[in-house]
Amino acid sequence: MVHLKQPRLSGLGRNPAAPADVLVRLATHRAGRHGLATRKGQLPDAVVEALLTHGGRDSAVLLHGGRISPAMRHRIAEHPDPAIRDAHADFVRTMVERGVPIGIENLVEAYGRPPAELAAASDPKLRAMVAEAWRDRPMAVQLALLSDPDPGVWAAATKAEHPGVPPEHYARCLADPAVQANVACILPLTPDQFARLLEVGNKTVLRAAAGNPNLTADMVVQLQDRADPSVRIAVAFSRHVTPETRDRLLALVEAEKAAGSVDACVALDWSPYEPNWLRDAPLAERLTYLDCPHAVFRRVLAAGWDLPDEAWQRLDDDPDVSVRRAAARRPDTPPQVLVRLLRAHGEVFHIRPLLVDHPNFPRQVLRGFVDEPDPRVRVVALEDPELPVSVLRRFAESEEGFARAGAARHPNVTAELLERLLADPEPRVADDAAANPVMRRAQMDRILTEAGL
């Protein structure tokens, strides 16, 4: 998040071209420290010293591991102020006490013990946190966690599919309220086990069981008439239902959503379920879903790369843009398909790699996006690193803040344009401008001087 009061100081703290003496001055200001906290790479020792001096414990919490040099790790470990000396370890221990997930590297550093020893620690909250964070633990450690006397540890050990639950633990886990919901969605179920899960009456457990990919056709039939919208969605996505049943169940949830049901809205728009079984189905079976009226099936189909040309032509013209985007990620997408998709709908910038980075995308056409009427399509042009200054000036004058921010990040921006963008009323634009490594040293000094640094 941009530090709203001084976005330029925050951005300058992230600027990879800012020299150490600039960073030291930034460390004296809260907004500067905010930017330094999100800066990539190892911090120079002088900057770490300045952060310890001016940021105290708040800064010391983030000064650990690869963020600092071995010399500064030693310096902090022997610091006379215990609040600074123990800042990171105290933070990690607080997260463990509160049950807030934290990485295994942080746990190892804070407690000074290897993962296997932490998994056998006396504190059950720590054992549970290790079970949640150490995903590549050996099976011997997993077996010990599954036999732990604390239910919270069992629950943490069964949250992820890997390293998994050995068969000899199936029955106990499925019968235990602490872990039922975790394992009901993964383990192969006998008819009796499935029946007992239905009798539990717990909504979370029922939803988990409904999404289990190992359900038999008989089990799916037993779920078809459940009123829970999420269960209906899970059943509709099963391989065992007929198209007619699928249509009926999805229509029911759609009607409930239209009537104002929050549960139905969540089930339809935020569903964790997908027909993932379709990915591994034989090609002939997958192709029968080209005409499926439900986009999620066509989207899963489009994620395969072995479809015939006529199927790709259909998917490239699909009425649902998410299906077309999925199809466009195949290795041999024709250039004209990529260009047409981006001209119609723009880029999804939070999903990497971008479509403009596809090997078949003709990057020479990027400049042509400048004249697109839709600003969210127009900004695709900013992916051209050699965009002319005259074009960048148009983006800098745009009404849309996201377009001005794109100009502020561009590697071809001039000092004059950067100056204008540094004064932008929208904080994120000024922040991005200050983080641009093309900024001149004189501009950096002026930002610091104006802030009284």
Tab-separated table of C-alpha atoms in Angstrom:
chain	number	residue	atom	x	y	z
A	1	MET	CA	0.000	0.000	0.000
A	2	VAL	CA	1.277	3.462	-0.885
A	3	HIS	CA	2.063	5.692	2.091
A	4	LEU	CA	-0.583	8.314	1.310
A	5	LYS	CA	1.015	11.308	3.044
A	6	GLN	CA	4.394	11.035	1.311
A	7	PRO	CA	4.038	8.723	-1.697
A	8	ARG	CA	7.179	10.085	-3.314
A	9	LEU	CA	9.310	9.112	-0.315
A	10	SER	CA	7.742	5.666	-0.236
A	11	GLY	CA	8.361	5.175	-3.966
A	12	LEU	CA	11.914	6.430	-3.702
A	13	GLY	CA	12.553	3.815	-1.046
A	14	ARG	CA	11.634	1.147	-3.618
A	15	ASN	CA	13.700	2.727	-6.402
A	16	PRO	CA	16.422	0.215	-7.365
A	17	ALA	CA	18.645	3.070	-8.631
A	18	ALA	CA	18.595	5.045	-5.374
A	19	PRO	CA	22.136	5.130	-3.914
A	20	ALA	CA	22.869	4.171	-0.327
A	21	ASP	CA	23.168	7.753	0.949
A	22	VAL	CA	19.658	8.522	-0.372
A	23	LEU	CA	18.319	5.427	1.354
A	24	VAL	CA	19.975	6.451	4.613
A	25	ARG	CA	18.186	9.802	4.476
A	26	LEU	CA	14.903	8.062	3.684
A	27	ALA	CA	15.301	5.880	6.767
A	28	THR	CA	14.764	8.957	8.939
A	29	HIS	CA	11.169	9.358	7.721
A	30	ARG	CA	8.232	7.025	8.265
A	31	ALA	CA	7.164	7.080	4.613
A	32	GLY	CA	10.725	6.412	3.501
A	33	ARG	CA	10.938	3.449	5.858
A	34	HIS	CA	7.654	2.199	4.414
A	35	GLY	CA	9.228	2.118	0.956
A	36	LEU	CA	12.448	0.538	2.221
A	37	ALA	CA	10.410	-2.231	3.853
A	38	THR	CA	9.191	-3.363	0.408
A	39	ARG	CA	12.489	-2.761	-1.396
A	40	LYS	CA	13.854	-5.835	-3.179
A	41	GLY	CA	17.278	-7.258	-2.493
A	42	GLN	CA	19.749	-6.920	0.355
A	43	LEU	CA	19.940	-3.575	2.098
A	44	PRO	CA	23.354	-1.878	2.473
A	45	ASP	CA	24.748	-2.032	5.992
A	46	ALA	CA	24.594	1.759	6.406
A	47	VAL	CA	20.880	1.694	5.564
A	48	VAL	CA	20.259	-1.067	8.096
A	49	GLU	CA	22.034	0.991	10.757
A	50	ALA	CA	19.866	3.995	9.897
A	51	LEU	CA	16.711	1.902	10.076
A	52	LEU	CA	17.687	0.568	13.481
A	53	THR	CA	18.365	4.104	14.687
A	54	HIS	CA	15.205	5.735	13.385
A	55	GLY	CA	12.744	2.853	12.977
A	56	GLY	CA	13.657	0.949	16.115
A	57	ARG	CA	11.750	-2.237	16.763
A	58	ASP	CA	9.251	-1.658	13.946
A	59	SER	CA	12.034	-1.705	11.360
A	60	ALA	CA	14.019	-4.443	13.093
A	61	VAL	CA	11.131	-6.878	12.656
A	62	LEU	CA	11.835	-6.900	8.904
A	63	LEU	CA	15.638	-6.981	9.134
A	64	HIS	CA	16.488	-10.662	8.945
A	65	GLY	CA	17.564	-13.410	6.578
A	66	GLY	CA	18.678	-12.383	3.108
A	67	ARG	CA	17.493	-8.813	3.650
A	68	ILE	CA	20.696	-8.019	5.524
A	69	SER	CA	24.355	-9.015	5.456
A	70	PRO	CA	25.872	-11.573	7.871
A	71	ALA	CA	27.641	-8.676	9.599
A	72	MET	CA	24.337	-6.925	10.286
A	73	ARG	CA	22.712	-10.147	11.458
A	74	HIS	CA	25.531	-10.392	13.993
A	75	ARG	CA	25.098	-6.708	14.846
A	76	ILE	CA	21.374	-7.150	15.576
A	77	ALA	CA	21.965	-10.367	17.530
A	78	GLU	CA	24.237	-8.439	19.912
A	79	HIS	CA	22.280	-5.183	19.978
A	80	PRO	CA	22.057	-3.686	23.482
A	81	ASP	CA	18.319	-2.994	23.121
A	82	PRO	CA	16.383	-6.261	23.589
A	83	ALA	CA	13.391	-4.810	21.711
A	84	ILE	CA	15.581	-4.582	18.606
A	85	ARG	CA	17.641	-7.686	19.305
A	86	ASP	CA	14.557	-9.889	19.614
A	87	ALA	CA	12.187	-7.989	17.304
A	88	HIS	CA	11.919	-10.605	14.545
A	89	ALA	CA	11.849	-13.586	16.897
A	90	ASP	CA	9.199	-11.930	19.065
A	91	PHE	CA	7.100	-11.176	15.995
A	92	VAL	CA	7.294	-14.786	14.802
A	93	ARG	CA	6.432	-16.112	18.253
A	94	THR	CA	3.438	-13.799	18.408
A	95	MET	CA	2.230	-15.095	15.050
A	96	VAL	CA	2.594	-18.664	16.314
A	97	GLU	CA	0.653	-17.841	19.469
A	98	ARG	CA	-2.140	-16.286	17.414
A	99	GLY	CA	-2.163	-19.067	14.814
A	100	VAL	CA	-1.252	-16.745	11.937
A	101	PRO	CA	0.519	-18.710	9.143
A	102	ILE	CA	4.199	-17.917	8.720
A	103	GLY	CA	6.939	-19.483	6.576
A	104	ILE	CA	9.117	-22.326	7.808
A	105	GLU	CA	12.270	-20.248	7.152
A	106	ASN	CA	11.021	-17.624	9.599
A	107	LEU	CA	10.282	-20.288	12.191
A	108	VAL	CA	13.740	-21.822	11.855
A	109	GLU	CA	15.423	-18.423	12.140
A	110	ALA	CA	13.315	-17.255	15.086
A	111	TYR	CA	13.621	-20.420	17.156
A	112	GLY	CA	17.154	-21.337	16.058
A	113	ARG	CA	16.279	-24.996	15.510
A	114	PRO	CA	15.875	-27.186	12.404
A	115	PRO	CA	12.346	-28.027	11.188
A	116	ALA	CA	12.408	-31.622	12.469
A	117	GLU	CA	13.144	-30.426	16.013
A	118	LEU	CA	10.461	-27.752	15.808
A	119	ALA	CA	7.940	-30.398	14.733
A	120	ALA	CA	8.613	-32.149	18.059
A	121	ALA	CA	8.609	-28.971	20.204
A	122	SER	CA	6.770	-28.927	23.521
A	123	ASP	CA	4.403	-26.133	22.416
A	124	PRO	CA	1.466	-27.610	20.445
A	125	LYS	CA	0.876	-24.254	18.719
A	126	LEU	CA	4.413	-24.344	17.373
A	127	ARG	CA	4.023	-27.967	16.251
A	128	ALA	CA	0.801	-27.009	14.473
A	129	MET	CA	2.477	-24.061	12.768
A	130	VAL	CA	5.336	-26.282	11.586
A	131	ALA	CA	2.798	-28.796	10.265
A	132	GLU	CA	1.173	-26.040	8.249
A	133	ALA	CA	4.373	-24.367	7.035
A	134	TRP	CA	6.739	-27.273	6.337
A	135	ARG	CA	5.057	-28.698	3.255
A	136	ASP	CA	7.936	-30.925	2.071
A	137	ARG	CA	8.403	-32.682	5.410
A	138	PRO	CA	9.372	-36.383	5.394
A	139	MET	CA	6.653	-38.961	5.925
A	140	ALA	CA	8.220	-39.976	9.243
A	141	VAL	CA	7.569	-36.451	10.540
A	142	GLN	CA	4.060	-36.519	9.099
A	143	LEU	CA	3.291	-39.771	10.903
A	144	ALA	CA	4.439	-38.243	14.177
A	145	LEU	CA	2.231	-35.192	13.601
A	146	LEU	CA	-0.760	-37.378	12.787
A	147	SER	CA	-0.206	-39.200	16.087
A	148	ASP	CA	0.145	-35.966	18.061
A	149	PRO	CA	-1.930	-35.715	21.255
A	150	ASP	CA	-3.182	-32.246	20.272
A	151	PRO	CA	-6.142	-32.048	17.803
A	152	GLY	CA	-4.898	-28.709	16.499
A	153	VAL	CA	-1.716	-30.391	15.289
A	154	TRP	CA	-3.688	-33.097	13.460
A	155	ALA	CA	-5.783	-30.414	11.813
A	156	ALA	CA	-2.710	-28.522	10.609
A	157	ALA	CA	-1.034	-31.717	9.391
A	158	THR	CA	-4.031	-32.593	7.208
A	159	LYS	CA	-4.746	-29.158	5.692
A	160	ALA	CA	-2.713	-29.778	2.530
A	161	GLU	CA	-2.896	-32.743	0.198
A	162	HIS	CA	0.831	-33.373	0.583
A	163	PRO	CA	2.569	-35.136	2.212
A	164	GLY	CA	-0.803	-36.780	2.734
A	165	VAL	CA	-2.501	-39.227	5.077
A	166	PRO	CA	-1.361	-42.898	4.993
A	167	PRO	CA	-4.150	-45.500	4.648
A	168	GLU	CA	-3.754	-46.700	8.238
A	169	HIS	CA	-4.871	-43.246	9.425
A	170	TYR	CA	-7.915	-42.901	7.127
A	171	ALA	CA	-10.544	-44.211	9.516
A	172	ARG	CA	-9.380	-42.184	12.516
A	173	CYS	CA	-9.110	-38.945	10.524
A	174	LEU	CA	-12.519	-39.360	8.932
A	175	ALA	CA	-14.080	-39.949	12.348
A	176	ASP	CA	-12.360	-37.047	14.088
A	177	PRO	CA	-14.257	-33.715	14.076
A	178	ALA	CA	-10.937	-31.813	14.168
A	179	VAL	CA	-9.849	-33.052	10.749
A	180	GLN	CA	-12.967	-34.390	9.017
A	181	ALA	CA	-13.362	-31.375	6.744
A	182	ASN	CA	-9.668	-31.477	5.780
A	183	VAL	CA	-9.664	-35.104	4.682
A	184	ALA	CA	-13.247	-35.534	3.444
A	185	CYS	CA	-12.324	-33.763	0.217
A	186	ILE	CA	-9.248	-35.897	-0.481
A	187	LEU	CA	-9.398	-39.439	0.826
A	188	PRO	CA	-11.076	-42.310	-1.033
A	189	LEU	CA	-14.287	-43.063	0.868
A	190	THR	CA	-16.047	-46.347	1.485
A	191	PRO	CA	-19.864	-46.283	1.329
A	192	ASP	CA	-20.035	-46.517	5.122
A	193	GLN	CA	-17.549	-43.683	5.626
A	194	PHE	CA	-19.443	-41.511	3.171
A	195	ALA	CA	-22.751	-42.239	4.881
A	196	ARG	CA	-21.295	-41.288	8.269
A	197	LEU	CA	-19.990	-37.996	6.866
A	198	LEU	CA	-23.482	-37.163	5.618
A	199	GLU	CA	-24.875	-37.883	9.066
A	200	VAL	CA	-22.470	-35.459	10.745
A	201	GLY	CA	-24.666	-32.517	9.765
A	202	ASN	CA	-21.699	-30.143	9.483
A	203	LYS	CA	-21.942	-27.812	6.486
A	204	THR	CA	-18.166	-27.547	6.045
A	205	VAL	CA	-17.703	-31.310	6.120
A	206	LEU	CA	-20.549	-31.826	3.657
A	207	ARG	CA	-19.101	-29.276	1.222
A	208	ALA	CA	-15.693	-30.923	1.505
A	209	ALA	CA	-17.099	-34.360	0.798
A	210	ALA	CA	-19.098	-33.033	-2.160
A	211	GLY	CA	-15.878	-31.890	-3.818
A	212	ASN	CA	-14.048	-35.183	-3.318
A	213	PRO	CA	-12.846	-36.371	-6.763
A	214	ASN	CA	-13.023	-40.007	-5.637
A	215	LEU	CA	-16.806	-40.103	-5.123
A	216	THR	CA	-18.679	-42.912	-6.841
A	217	ALA	CA	-21.786	-42.379	-8.937
A	218	ASP	CA	-23.937	-43.706	-6.062
A	219	MET	CA	-22.426	-41.175	-3.670
A	220	VAL	CA	-23.071	-38.328	-6.068
A	221	VAL	CA	-26.708	-39.386	-6.388
A	222	GLN	CA	-27.078	-39.086	-2.609
A	223	LEU	CA	-25.921	-35.444	-2.802
A	224	GLN	CA	-28.127	-34.308	-5.683
A	225	ASP	CA	-31.045	-33.146	-3.597
A	226	ARG	CA	-29.082	-31.250	-0.953
A	227	ALA	CA	-30.247	-27.656	-0.556
A	228	ASP	CA	-26.797	-26.138	0.001
A	229	PRO	CA	-25.862	-24.141	-3.153
A	230	SER	CA	-22.177	-25.057	-2.804
A	231	VAL	CA	-23.002	-28.752	-2.704
A	232	ARG	CA	-25.208	-28.342	-5.766
A	233	ILE	CA	-22.325	-26.693	-7.637
A	234	ALA	CA	-19.931	-29.480	-6.624
A	235	VAL	CA	-22.390	-32.130	-7.774
A	236	ALA	CA	-23.056	-30.289	-11.033
A	237	PHE	CA	-19.322	-30.382	-11.798
A	238	SER	CA	-19.062	-34.127	-11.118
A	239	ARG	CA	-18.254	-36.544	-13.893
A	240	HIS	CA	-21.109	-38.760	-12.726
A	241	VAL	CA	-24.112	-36.499	-13.424
A	242	THR	CA	-26.063	-36.276	-16.652
A	243	PRO	CA	-26.166	-33.011	-18.613
A	244	GLU	CA	-29.819	-32.650	-17.638
A	245	THR	CA	-29.060	-32.953	-13.930
A	246	ARG	CA	-26.155	-30.536	-14.283
A	247	ASP	CA	-28.375	-27.966	-15.998
A	248	ARG	CA	-31.085	-28.372	-13.363
A	249	LEU	CA	-28.732	-27.925	-10.406
A	250	LEU	CA	-26.985	-24.890	-11.865
A	251	ALA	CA	-30.330	-23.326	-12.797
A	252	LEU	CA	-31.505	-23.748	-9.201
A	253	VAL	CA	-28.434	-21.950	-7.847
A	254	GLU	CA	-28.775	-19.205	-10.461
A	255	ALA	CA	-32.386	-18.677	-9.397
A	256	GLU	CA	-31.381	-18.500	-5.735
A	257	LYS	CA	-28.701	-15.942	-6.570
A	258	ALA	CA	-31.250	-13.859	-8.478
A	259	ALA	CA	-33.514	-14.019	-5.439
A	260	GLY	CA	-30.778	-12.517	-3.279
A	261	SER	CA	-29.176	-15.568	-1.677
A	262	VAL	CA	-25.648	-14.750	-0.499
A	263	ASP	CA	-24.752	-18.455	-0.293
A	264	ALA	CA	-25.814	-18.950	-3.904
A	265	CYS	CA	-23.825	-15.900	-5.013
A	266	VAL	CA	-20.695	-17.199	-3.279
A	267	ALA	CA	-21.229	-20.689	-4.672
A	268	LEU	CA	-21.490	-19.412	-8.237
A	269	ASP	CA	-18.927	-16.612	-8.237
A	270	TRP	CA	-16.339	-17.864	-5.726
A	271	SER	CA	-16.628	-21.602	-6.059
A	272	PRO	CA	-13.548	-23.674	-5.154
A	273	TYR	CA	-14.872	-26.462	-7.354
A	274	GLU	CA	-13.919	-27.130	-10.965
A	275	PRO	CA	-14.408	-30.191	-13.168
A	276	ASN	CA	-10.694	-30.999	-12.920
A	277	TRP	CA	-11.341	-34.621	-13.803
A	278	LEU	CA	-11.951	-33.412	-17.357
A	279	ARG	CA	-8.254	-32.544	-17.745
A	280	ASP	CA	-7.308	-36.225	-17.593
A	281	ALA	CA	-10.230	-37.602	-19.606
A	282	PRO	CA	-9.583	-39.156	-23.039
A	283	LEU	CA	-9.505	-36.640	-25.873
A	284	ALA	CA	-12.711	-37.924	-27.419
A	285	GLU	CA	-14.578	-37.423	-24.135
A	286	ARG	CA	-13.131	-33.953	-23.605
A	287	LEU	CA	-14.190	-32.828	-27.061
A	288	THR	CA	-17.824	-33.596	-26.245
A	289	TYR	CA	-17.688	-30.572	-23.906
A	290	LEU	CA	-17.040	-28.114	-26.727
A	291	ASP	CA	-20.799	-27.548	-26.816
A	292	CYS	CA	-21.289	-27.541	-23.033
A	293	PRO	CA	-23.408	-24.506	-22.087
A	294	HIS	CA	-21.354	-23.963	-18.920
A	295	ALA	CA	-18.176	-21.958	-19.488
A	296	VAL	CA	-16.171	-23.636	-16.725
A	297	PHE	CA	-16.147	-26.917	-18.693
A	298	ARG	CA	-15.014	-25.187	-21.864
A	299	ARG	CA	-12.362	-23.308	-19.867
A	300	VAL	CA	-10.958	-26.558	-18.457
A	301	LEU	CA	-11.046	-28.051	-21.944
A	302	ALA	CA	-9.091	-25.063	-23.253
A	303	ALA	CA	-6.337	-25.706	-20.716
A	304	GLY	CA	-5.322	-28.836	-22.624
A	305	TRP	CA	-2.761	-28.500	-25.406
A	306	ASP	CA	-3.575	-31.557	-27.501
A	307	LEU	CA	-6.818	-30.435	-29.153
A	308	PRO	CA	-7.347	-30.558	-32.916
A	309	ASP	CA	-7.346	-27.351	-34.958
A	310	GLU	CA	-11.120	-27.238	-35.358
A	311	ALA	CA	-11.539	-27.343	-31.566
A	312	TRP	CA	-9.122	-24.436	-31.123
A	313	GLN	CA	-11.037	-22.432	-33.708
A	314	ARG	CA	-14.203	-22.947	-31.694
A	315	LEU	CA	-12.542	-22.012	-28.409
A	316	ASP	CA	-10.880	-18.939	-29.919
A	317	ASP	CA	-14.367	-17.697	-30.842
A	318	ASP	CA	-16.010	-18.735	-27.570
A	319	PRO	CA	-18.616	-16.275	-26.236
A	320	ASP	CA	-16.934	-16.338	-22.808
A	321	VAL	CA	-13.728	-14.286	-22.610
A	322	SER	CA	-12.256	-16.469	-19.840
A	323	VAL	CA	-12.428	-19.440	-22.206
A	324	ARG	CA	-10.717	-17.459	-24.957
A	325	ARG	CA	-7.990	-16.336	-22.565
A	326	ALA	CA	-7.370	-19.930	-21.457
A	327	ALA	CA	-7.176	-21.103	-25.068
A	328	ALA	CA	-4.778	-18.282	-25.944
A	329	ARG	CA	-2.184	-19.640	-23.521
A	330	ARG	CA	-1.430	-22.719	-25.600
A	331	PRO	CA	2.089	-22.769	-27.134
A	332	ASP	CA	1.009	-22.415	-30.773
A	333	THR	CA	-1.672	-19.731	-30.536
A	334	PRO	CA	-1.794	-17.856	-33.874
A	335	PRO	CA	-0.570	-14.243	-33.628
A	336	GLN	CA	-3.827	-12.851	-34.993
A	337	VAL	CA	-5.800	-14.625	-32.259
A	338	LEU	CA	-3.679	-13.014	-29.542
A	339	VAL	CA	-3.972	-9.565	-31.093
A	340	ARG	CA	-7.724	-9.840	-31.567
A	341	LEU	CA	-8.253	-10.971	-27.974
A	342	LEU	CA	-6.193	-8.134	-26.528
A	343	ARG	CA	-7.833	-5.526	-28.761
A	344	ALA	CA	-11.244	-6.692	-27.598
A	345	HIS	CA	-10.587	-7.162	-23.891
A	346	GLY	CA	-7.145	-5.889	-22.924
A	347	GLU	CA	-4.617	-7.636	-20.727
A	348	VAL	CA	-5.040	-9.246	-17.303
A	349	PHE	CA	-1.969	-7.786	-15.665
A	350	HIS	CA	-2.079	-9.809	-12.437
A	351	ILE	CA	-1.784	-13.132	-14.301
A	352	ARG	CA	1.696	-14.000	-15.519
A	353	PRO	CA	2.980	-14.548	-18.073
A	354	LEU	CA	1.097	-11.830	-19.909
A	355	LEU	CA	-0.409	-12.619	-23.277
A	356	VAL	CA	1.820	-9.927	-24.806
A	357	ASP	CA	4.758	-12.053	-23.623
A	358	HIS	CA	3.515	-15.077	-25.570
A	359	PRO	CA	6.255	-16.140	-28.038
A	360	ASN	CA	3.808	-15.759	-30.936
A	361	PHE	CA	2.588	-12.285	-30.027
A	362	PRO	CA	3.788	-9.768	-32.664
A	363	ARG	CA	5.179	-7.112	-30.323
A	364	GLN	CA	5.554	-4.673	-33.208
A	365	VAL	CA	1.788	-4.113	-33.063
A	366	LEU	CA	1.850	-2.871	-29.472
A	367	ARG	CA	2.188	0.731	-30.556
A	368	GLY	CA	-1.048	0.429	-32.474
A	369	PHE	CA	-2.949	-0.016	-29.201
A	370	VAL	CA	-2.360	3.655	-28.415
A	371	ASP	CA	-5.416	4.679	-30.427
A	372	GLU	CA	-7.821	2.139	-28.935
A	373	PRO	CA	-10.917	3.888	-27.472
A	374	ASP	CA	-11.080	1.729	-24.341
A	375	PRO	CA	-8.422	2.949	-21.861
A	376	ARG	CA	-8.052	-0.549	-20.398
A	377	VAL	CA	-7.106	-1.793	-23.842
A	378	ARG	CA	-5.053	1.290	-24.625
A	379	VAL	CA	-2.652	0.685	-21.718
A	380	VAL	CA	-1.459	-2.517	-23.387
A	381	ALA	CA	0.693	-0.207	-25.520
A	382	LEU	CA	2.756	0.549	-22.412
A	383	GLU	CA	4.210	-2.959	-22.664
A	384	ASP	CA	6.359	-1.596	-25.513
A	385	PRO	CA	9.588	-0.523	-23.729
A	386	GLU	CA	10.513	1.783	-26.613
A	387	LEU	CA	7.260	3.708	-26.697
A	388	PRO	CA	7.944	7.262	-27.987
A	389	VAL	CA	7.906	10.135	-25.537
A	390	SER	CA	5.037	11.749	-27.457
A	391	VAL	CA	2.897	8.706	-26.698
A	392	LEU	CA	3.977	8.574	-23.065
A	393	ARG	CA	2.947	12.206	-22.769
A	394	ARG	CA	-0.569	11.248	-23.856
A	395	PHE	CA	-0.698	8.584	-21.141
A	396	ALA	CA	0.636	11.063	-18.577
A	397	GLU	CA	-2.281	13.364	-19.424
A	398	SER	CA	-4.886	10.588	-19.270
A	399	GLU	CA	-7.937	10.918	-17.038
A	400	GLU	CA	-7.387	7.383	-15.741
A	401	GLY	CA	-4.962	7.058	-12.852
A	402	PHE	CA	-3.924	3.542	-13.891
A	403	ALA	CA	-2.821	4.903	-17.278
A	404	ARG	CA	-0.791	7.702	-15.676
A	405	ALA	CA	0.749	5.158	-13.297
A	406	GLY	CA	1.722	3.041	-16.297
A	407	ALA	CA	3.485	6.037	-17.822
A	408	ALA	CA	5.202	6.690	-14.482
A	409	ARG	CA	6.659	3.152	-14.505
A	410	HIS	CA	7.746	3.201	-18.138
A	411	PRO	CA	11.498	2.882	-18.829
A	412	ASN	CA	11.358	5.482	-21.614
A	413	VAL	CA	9.831	8.256	-19.520
A	414	THR	CA	11.736	11.552	-19.603
A	415	ALA	CA	12.824	13.687	-16.647
A	416	GLU	CA	10.261	16.316	-17.657
A	417	LEU	CA	7.406	13.809	-17.717
A	418	LEU	CA	8.584	12.203	-14.507
A	419	GLU	CA	8.524	15.604	-12.873
A	420	ARG	CA	4.866	16.030	-13.794
A	421	LEU	CA	3.971	12.559	-12.610
A	422	LEU	CA	5.775	13.068	-9.295
A	423	ALA	CA	3.288	15.863	-8.616
A	424	ASP	CA	0.258	13.761	-9.587
A	425	PRO	CA	-2.659	14.097	-7.132
A	426	GLU	CA	-3.156	10.316	-7.087
A	427	PRO	CA	-0.690	8.794	-4.586
A	428	ARG	CA	0.008	5.602	-6.514
A	429	VAL	CA	1.051	7.597	-9.593
A	430	ALA	CA	3.523	9.699	-7.612
A	431	ASP	CA	4.738	6.555	-5.835
A	432	ASP	CA	5.380	4.717	-9.115
A	433	ALA	CA	7.116	7.761	-10.577
A	434	ALA	CA	9.461	7.970	-7.595
A	435	ALA	CA	10.251	4.250	-7.911
A	436	ASN	CA	11.278	4.543	-11.580
A	437	PRO	CA	15.016	3.786	-11.877
A	438	VAL	CA	15.439	6.374	-14.673
A	439	MET	CA	15.004	9.137	-12.087
A	440	ARG	CA	17.952	11.505	-11.929
A	441	ARG	CA	19.939	12.029	-8.754
A	442	ALA	CA	18.993	15.720	-8.748
A	443	GLN	CA	15.308	14.776	-8.622
A	444	MET	CA	15.947	12.384	-5.761
A	445	ASP	CA	17.770	15.105	-3.799
A	446	ARG	CA	14.978	17.600	-4.411
A	447	ILE	CA	12.338	15.140	-3.109
A	448	LEU	CA	14.402	14.644	0.032
A	449	THR	CA	15.034	18.357	0.501
A	450	GLU	CA	11.364	19.235	0.101
A	451	ALA	CA	10.546	16.663	2.783
A	452	GLY	CA	13.099	18.227	5.110
A	453	LEU	CA	15.481	15.293	4.913
